[in-house]
Short mmCIF file of C-alpha atoms and ligand atoms in Angstrom, two decimals:
data_model
loop_
_atom_site.label_atom_id
_atom_site.label_comp_id
_atom_site.label_asym_id
_atom_site.label_seq_id
_atom_site.Cartn_x
_atom_site.Cartn_y
_atom_site.Cartn_z
CA MET A 39 0.00 0.00 0.00
CA SER A 40 1.23 3.52 -0.83
CA ASP A 41 2.55 5.59 2.02
CA ARG A 42 4.06 8.79 0.59
CA PHE A 43 1.56 11.50 -0.31
CA LEU A 44 1.30 15.21 -1.07
CA PHE A 45 -1.95 17.10 -0.56
CA LEU A 46 -2.42 20.06 -2.89
CA GLY A 47 -5.31 22.52 -3.25
CA PRO A 48 -6.49 26.03 -2.44
CA PRO A 49 -6.92 27.32 1.12
CA GLY A 50 -10.06 25.83 2.64
CA ALA A 51 -10.31 22.88 0.22
CA GLY A 52 -9.92 20.49 3.17
CA LYS A 53 -6.25 19.49 2.87
CA GLY A 54 -5.70 19.47 6.63
CA THR A 55 -8.99 17.69 7.36
CA GLN A 56 -8.49 14.96 4.77
CA ALA A 57 -4.77 14.60 5.47
CA GLN A 58 -5.62 13.83 9.08
CA VAL A 59 -8.12 11.14 8.05
CA LEU A 60 -5.74 9.40 5.62
CA ALA A 61 -2.72 9.69 7.95
CA ALA A 62 -4.68 8.14 10.84
CA ASP A 63 -6.01 5.40 8.59
CA ARG A 64 -2.57 4.43 7.29
CA GLY A 65 -0.36 5.30 10.25
CA LEU A 66 1.51 8.07 8.41
CA LEU A 67 3.37 11.10 9.68
CA HIS A 68 1.14 14.11 8.87
CA LEU A 69 3.39 17.06 8.17
CA SER A 70 1.48 20.34 7.81
CA THR A 71 3.82 23.30 7.34
CA GLY A 72 0.99 25.68 8.31
CA GLU A 73 0.47 23.82 11.62
CA LEU A 74 4.20 23.69 12.31
CA LEU A 75 4.55 27.42 11.65
CA ARG A 76 1.54 28.23 13.86
CA ALA A 77 3.12 26.14 16.65
CA GLU A 78 6.32 28.21 16.34
CA VAL A 79 4.29 31.45 16.56
CA GLN A 80 2.45 30.10 19.61
CA ALA A 81 5.70 29.10 21.30
CA GLY A 82 7.14 32.58 20.68
CA THR A 83 10.30 31.30 18.97
CA GLU A 84 12.54 33.42 16.74
CA LEU A 85 11.29 31.44 13.76
CA GLY A 86 7.68 32.09 14.81
CA ALA A 87 8.36 35.81 15.12
CA GLU A 88 9.74 35.83 11.57
CA ALA A 89 6.72 33.92 10.20
CA GLN A 90 3.89 35.66 12.07
CA SER A 91 3.42 38.86 10.07
CA VAL A 92 3.91 37.05 6.75
CA MET A 93 1.19 34.54 7.66
CA ALA A 94 -1.14 37.29 8.86
CA ARG A 95 -0.96 38.83 5.36
CA GLY A 96 -1.49 35.48 3.65
CA GLU A 97 1.89 35.60 1.93
CA LEU A 98 4.38 32.72 1.80
CA VAL A 99 7.02 32.36 4.50
CA SER A 100 10.59 32.11 3.11
CA ASP A 101 11.47 28.91 1.26
CA ALA A 102 14.65 28.43 3.31
CA LEU A 103 12.77 28.52 6.59
CA VAL A 104 10.05 26.08 5.50
CA LEU A 105 12.52 23.74 3.82
CA ALA A 106 14.64 23.54 6.95
CA ILE A 107 11.56 22.48 8.94
CA VAL A 108 10.49 19.80 6.44
CA ARG A 109 14.01 18.49 5.97
CA ALA A 110 14.58 18.04 9.69
CA ARG A 111 11.26 16.22 10.13
CA LEU A 112 11.72 13.85 7.20
CA LEU A 113 15.32 13.03 8.11
CA SER A 114 14.33 12.06 11.63
CA HIS A 115 11.30 9.98 10.58
CA ASP A 116 11.24 6.35 9.65
CA GLY A 117 8.10 5.32 7.75
CA GLY A 118 5.38 6.77 5.53
CA TRP A 119 4.40 10.43 5.42
CA LEU A 120 1.89 12.87 4.08
CA LEU A 121 2.87 16.46 3.26
CA ASP A 122 0.08 19.04 3.59
CA GLY A 123 0.63 22.65 2.48
CA PHE A 124 4.14 21.93 1.19
CA PRO A 125 5.50 22.44 -1.43
CA ARG A 126 3.87 25.76 -2.21
CA ASN A 127 5.91 26.98 -5.19
CA LEU A 128 8.25 25.56 -7.82
CA ALA A 129 11.42 26.30 -5.84
CA GLN A 130 10.03 24.27 -2.90
CA ALA A 131 8.93 21.46 -5.23
CA GLU A 132 12.39 21.24 -6.77
CA ALA A 133 14.09 21.28 -3.37
CA LEU A 134 11.72 18.55 -2.20
CA SER A 135 12.50 16.39 -5.25
CA GLN A 136 16.18 16.66 -4.40
CA LEU A 137 15.64 15.79 -0.74
CA LEU A 138 13.45 12.79 -1.62
CA GLN A 139 16.03 11.56 -4.08
CA GLU A 140 18.63 11.71 -1.30
CA LEU A 141 16.28 9.72 0.94
CA ASN A 142 15.27 7.38 -1.87
CA GLN A 143 11.61 8.01 -1.01
CA PRO A 144 9.70 9.05 -4.15
CA ILE A 145 6.20 10.57 -3.88
CA GLU A 146 3.53 8.04 -4.83
CA HIS A 147 0.39 10.23 -5.10
CA VAL A 148 -0.36 13.95 -5.26
CA VAL A 149 -3.97 14.38 -4.13
CA LEU A 150 -5.37 17.57 -5.68
CA LEU A 151 -8.51 18.85 -3.91
CA GLN A 152 -10.67 21.09 -6.10
CA LEU A 153 -13.45 23.36 -4.82
CA ASP A 154 -15.27 26.54 -5.97
CA ASP A 155 -14.00 29.82 -4.53
CA GLY A 156 -17.44 30.61 -3.06
CA ILE A 157 -17.45 27.45 -0.92
CA LEU A 158 -13.80 27.94 0.09
CA LEU A 159 -14.60 31.42 1.31
CA GLN A 160 -17.66 30.22 3.27
CA ARG A 161 -15.72 27.39 4.95
CA LEU A 162 -12.85 29.65 5.97
CA LEU A 163 -15.05 32.49 7.20
CA SER A 164 -16.98 30.09 9.41
CA ARG A 165 -13.73 28.61 10.81
CA GLY A 166 -12.33 32.05 11.82
CA ARG A 167 -8.58 31.31 12.25
CA ASP A 168 -6.39 34.46 12.63
CA ASP A 169 -5.78 34.54 8.86
CA ASP A 170 -9.43 33.77 7.96
CA ASN A 171 -10.84 37.23 7.25
CA GLU A 172 -12.10 38.03 3.78
CA ALA A 173 -9.23 40.30 2.64
CA VAL A 174 -6.54 37.83 3.76
CA ILE A 175 -8.42 34.83 2.31
CA ARG A 176 -8.58 36.59 -1.07
CA ASN A 177 -4.85 37.23 -0.89
CA ARG A 178 -4.16 33.58 0.05
CA LEU A 179 -6.23 32.53 -2.97
CA GLU A 180 -4.27 34.87 -5.24
CA VAL A 181 -0.96 33.57 -3.88
CA TYR A 182 -2.26 30.02 -4.48
CA ARG A 183 -3.19 30.78 -8.13
CA GLU A 184 0.11 32.51 -8.87
CA GLN A 185 2.63 30.41 -6.98
CA THR A 186 1.13 27.04 -6.07
CA GLU A 187 -1.12 26.20 -9.03
CA PRO A 188 1.88 25.77 -11.38
CA LEU A 189 2.72 22.69 -9.30
CA ILE A 190 -0.27 20.93 -10.84
CA ALA A 191 1.47 20.87 -14.24
CA PHE A 192 4.78 19.97 -12.56
CA TYR A 193 3.32 16.86 -10.88
CA ARG A 194 0.97 16.03 -13.76
CA GLN A 195 4.01 15.66 -15.98
CA LEU A 196 5.32 13.10 -13.50
CA GLY A 197 1.99 11.21 -13.66
CA LEU A 198 1.28 11.78 -9.96
CA ILE A 199 -1.86 13.97 -9.88
CA ARG A 200 -5.05 12.36 -8.44
CA GLU A 201 -7.80 14.94 -8.81
CA VAL A 202 -10.63 14.87 -6.28
CA GLU A 203 -13.82 16.97 -6.08
CA ALA A 204 -13.80 18.40 -2.54
CA GLU A 205 -17.49 19.30 -2.32
CA GLY A 206 -19.74 17.36 0.08
CA ASP A 207 -19.18 16.17 3.64
CA VAL A 208 -15.85 15.01 5.09
CA GLN A 209 -16.70 11.30 4.75
CA ALA A 210 -17.79 11.62 1.12
CA VAL A 211 -14.54 13.39 0.19
CA ALA A 212 -12.48 10.83 2.15
CA GLY A 213 -14.20 8.05 0.18
CA ARG A 214 -13.30 9.72 -3.13
CA ILE A 215 -9.68 10.06 -2.03
CA SER A 216 -9.38 6.46 -0.99
CA SER A 217 -10.77 5.37 -4.36
CA VAL A 218 -8.02 7.22 -6.30
CA VAL A 219 -5.06 6.16 -4.16
CA SER A 220 -4.13 2.56 -3.58
P1 AP5 B 470 -1.90 26.52 5.79
O1 AP5 B 470 -2.11 26.22 7.21
O2 AP5 B 470 -1.32 25.49 4.91
O3 AP5 B 470 -3.25 27.09 5.24
P2 AP5 B 470 -4.00 27.00 3.82
O4 AP5 B 470 -3.30 26.37 2.69
O5 AP5 B 470 -4.48 28.38 3.58
O6 AP5 B 470 -5.04 25.96 4.12
P3 AP5 B 470 -6.14 25.93 5.22
O7 AP5 B 470 -5.61 25.32 6.48
O8 AP5 B 470 -6.82 27.25 5.37
O9 AP5 B 470 -7.16 24.98 4.48
P4 AP5 B 470 -7.15 23.41 4.20
O10 AP5 B 470 -7.19 23.15 2.75
O11 AP5 B 470 -6.10 22.70 5.01
O12 AP5 B 470 -8.58 23.10 4.76
P5 AP5 B 470 -9.02 22.59 6.21
O13 AP5 B 470 -8.98 21.13 6.26
O14 AP5 B 470 -8.27 23.37 7.23
O15 AP5 B 470 -0.96 27.82 5.65
C1 AP5 B 470 -1.18 28.99 6.39
C2 AP5 B 470 -0.06 29.99 6.13
O16 AP5 B 470 1.20 29.43 6.54
C3 AP5 B 470 0.16 30.34 4.65
O17 AP5 B 470 -0.71 31.39 4.23
C4 AP5 B 470 1.64 30.76 4.67
O18 AP5 B 470 1.81 32.06 5.17
C5 AP5 B 470 2.25 29.78 5.66
N1 AP5 B 470 2.76 28.56 5.00
C6 AP5 B 470 2.29 27.28 5.18
N2 AP5 B 470 2.99 26.41 4.43
C7 AP5 B 470 3.92 27.14 3.77
C8 AP5 B 470 4.92 26.81 2.83
N3 AP5 B 470 5.11 25.55 2.39
N4 AP5 B 470 5.69 27.82 2.33
C9 AP5 B 470 5.53 29.08 2.74
N5 AP5 B 470 4.59 29.47 3.62
C10 AP5 B 470 3.79 28.50 4.14
O19 AP5 B 470 -10.55 23.03 6.16
C11 AP5 B 470 -10.93 24.39 6.20
C12 AP5 B 470 -12.24 24.51 7.00
O20 AP5 B 470 -13.27 23.79 6.29
C13 AP5 B 470 -12.18 23.88 8.39
O21 AP5 B 470 -12.95 24.64 9.26
C14 AP5 B 470 -12.77 22.47 8.19
O22 AP5 B 470 -13.36 21.98 9.36
C15 AP5 B 470 -13.82 22.75 7.10
N6 AP5 B 470 -14.02 21.60 6.23
C16 AP5 B 470 -13.08 20.74 5.74
N7 AP5 B 470 -13.64 19.81 4.95
C17 AP5 B 470 -14.98 20.08 4.93
C18 AP5 B 470 -16.10 19.49 4.29
N8 AP5 B 470 -15.96 18.41 3.48
N9 AP5 B 470 -17.31 20.03 4.48
C19 AP5 B 470 -17.47 21.13 5.28
N10 AP5 B 470 -16.45 21.74 5.93
C20 AP5 B 470 -15.22 21.23 5.76
#
């Protein structure tokens, strides 16, 4: 059974929610760069201080900082994993390819969650995280379209994209995901 996944999709598509379900089901390490960065902010570390204002604007935190976090986690982990919210641009995707080559752990599936902007906005506004106000959500969506969406073509070329409609309840989406990954 596959045990190395990326979850890709716009803010609010349900990456974190579905990643948690699949990781629990398969006993994988769930690595969410957003969660890790929020934990640094919460703990008041130097890294958190650097990330906080960038996250509040909905921009991307520096590649070097995020890469260092992911690298350390993957190097110290033995077993399957699921990356959620990383990579976020082509530079991160290329750095990840290099790291995974070093580790001899190729990605098996890139799950792409697709959802209309109107539903994304509704989901995020009703969650109400610090970066979930309308102006910041719109910026996060713009950053996604400009910097992250090009990764779809990058991974499609490698034959890894598994596209999933993210509308409907959590269980329905989880069922669709499990039917496209083996
Ligand atoms: P990150 O934490 O990754 O946020 P995001 O991509 O904007 O994604 P969200 O967490 O908002 O949405 P999601 O798709 O995970 O959906 P979720 O399951 O939560 O990143 C935050 C910030 O950190 C970035 O803006 C950036 O600054 C920084 N950052 C992170 N990674 C970075 C990187 N690699 N490089 C640089 N910077 C980085 O669901 C959303 C809501 O919908 C929840 O309330 C959930 O309960 C609900 N929901 C989920 N599924 C359903 C469903 N089927 N039906 C109804 N409601 C649902």
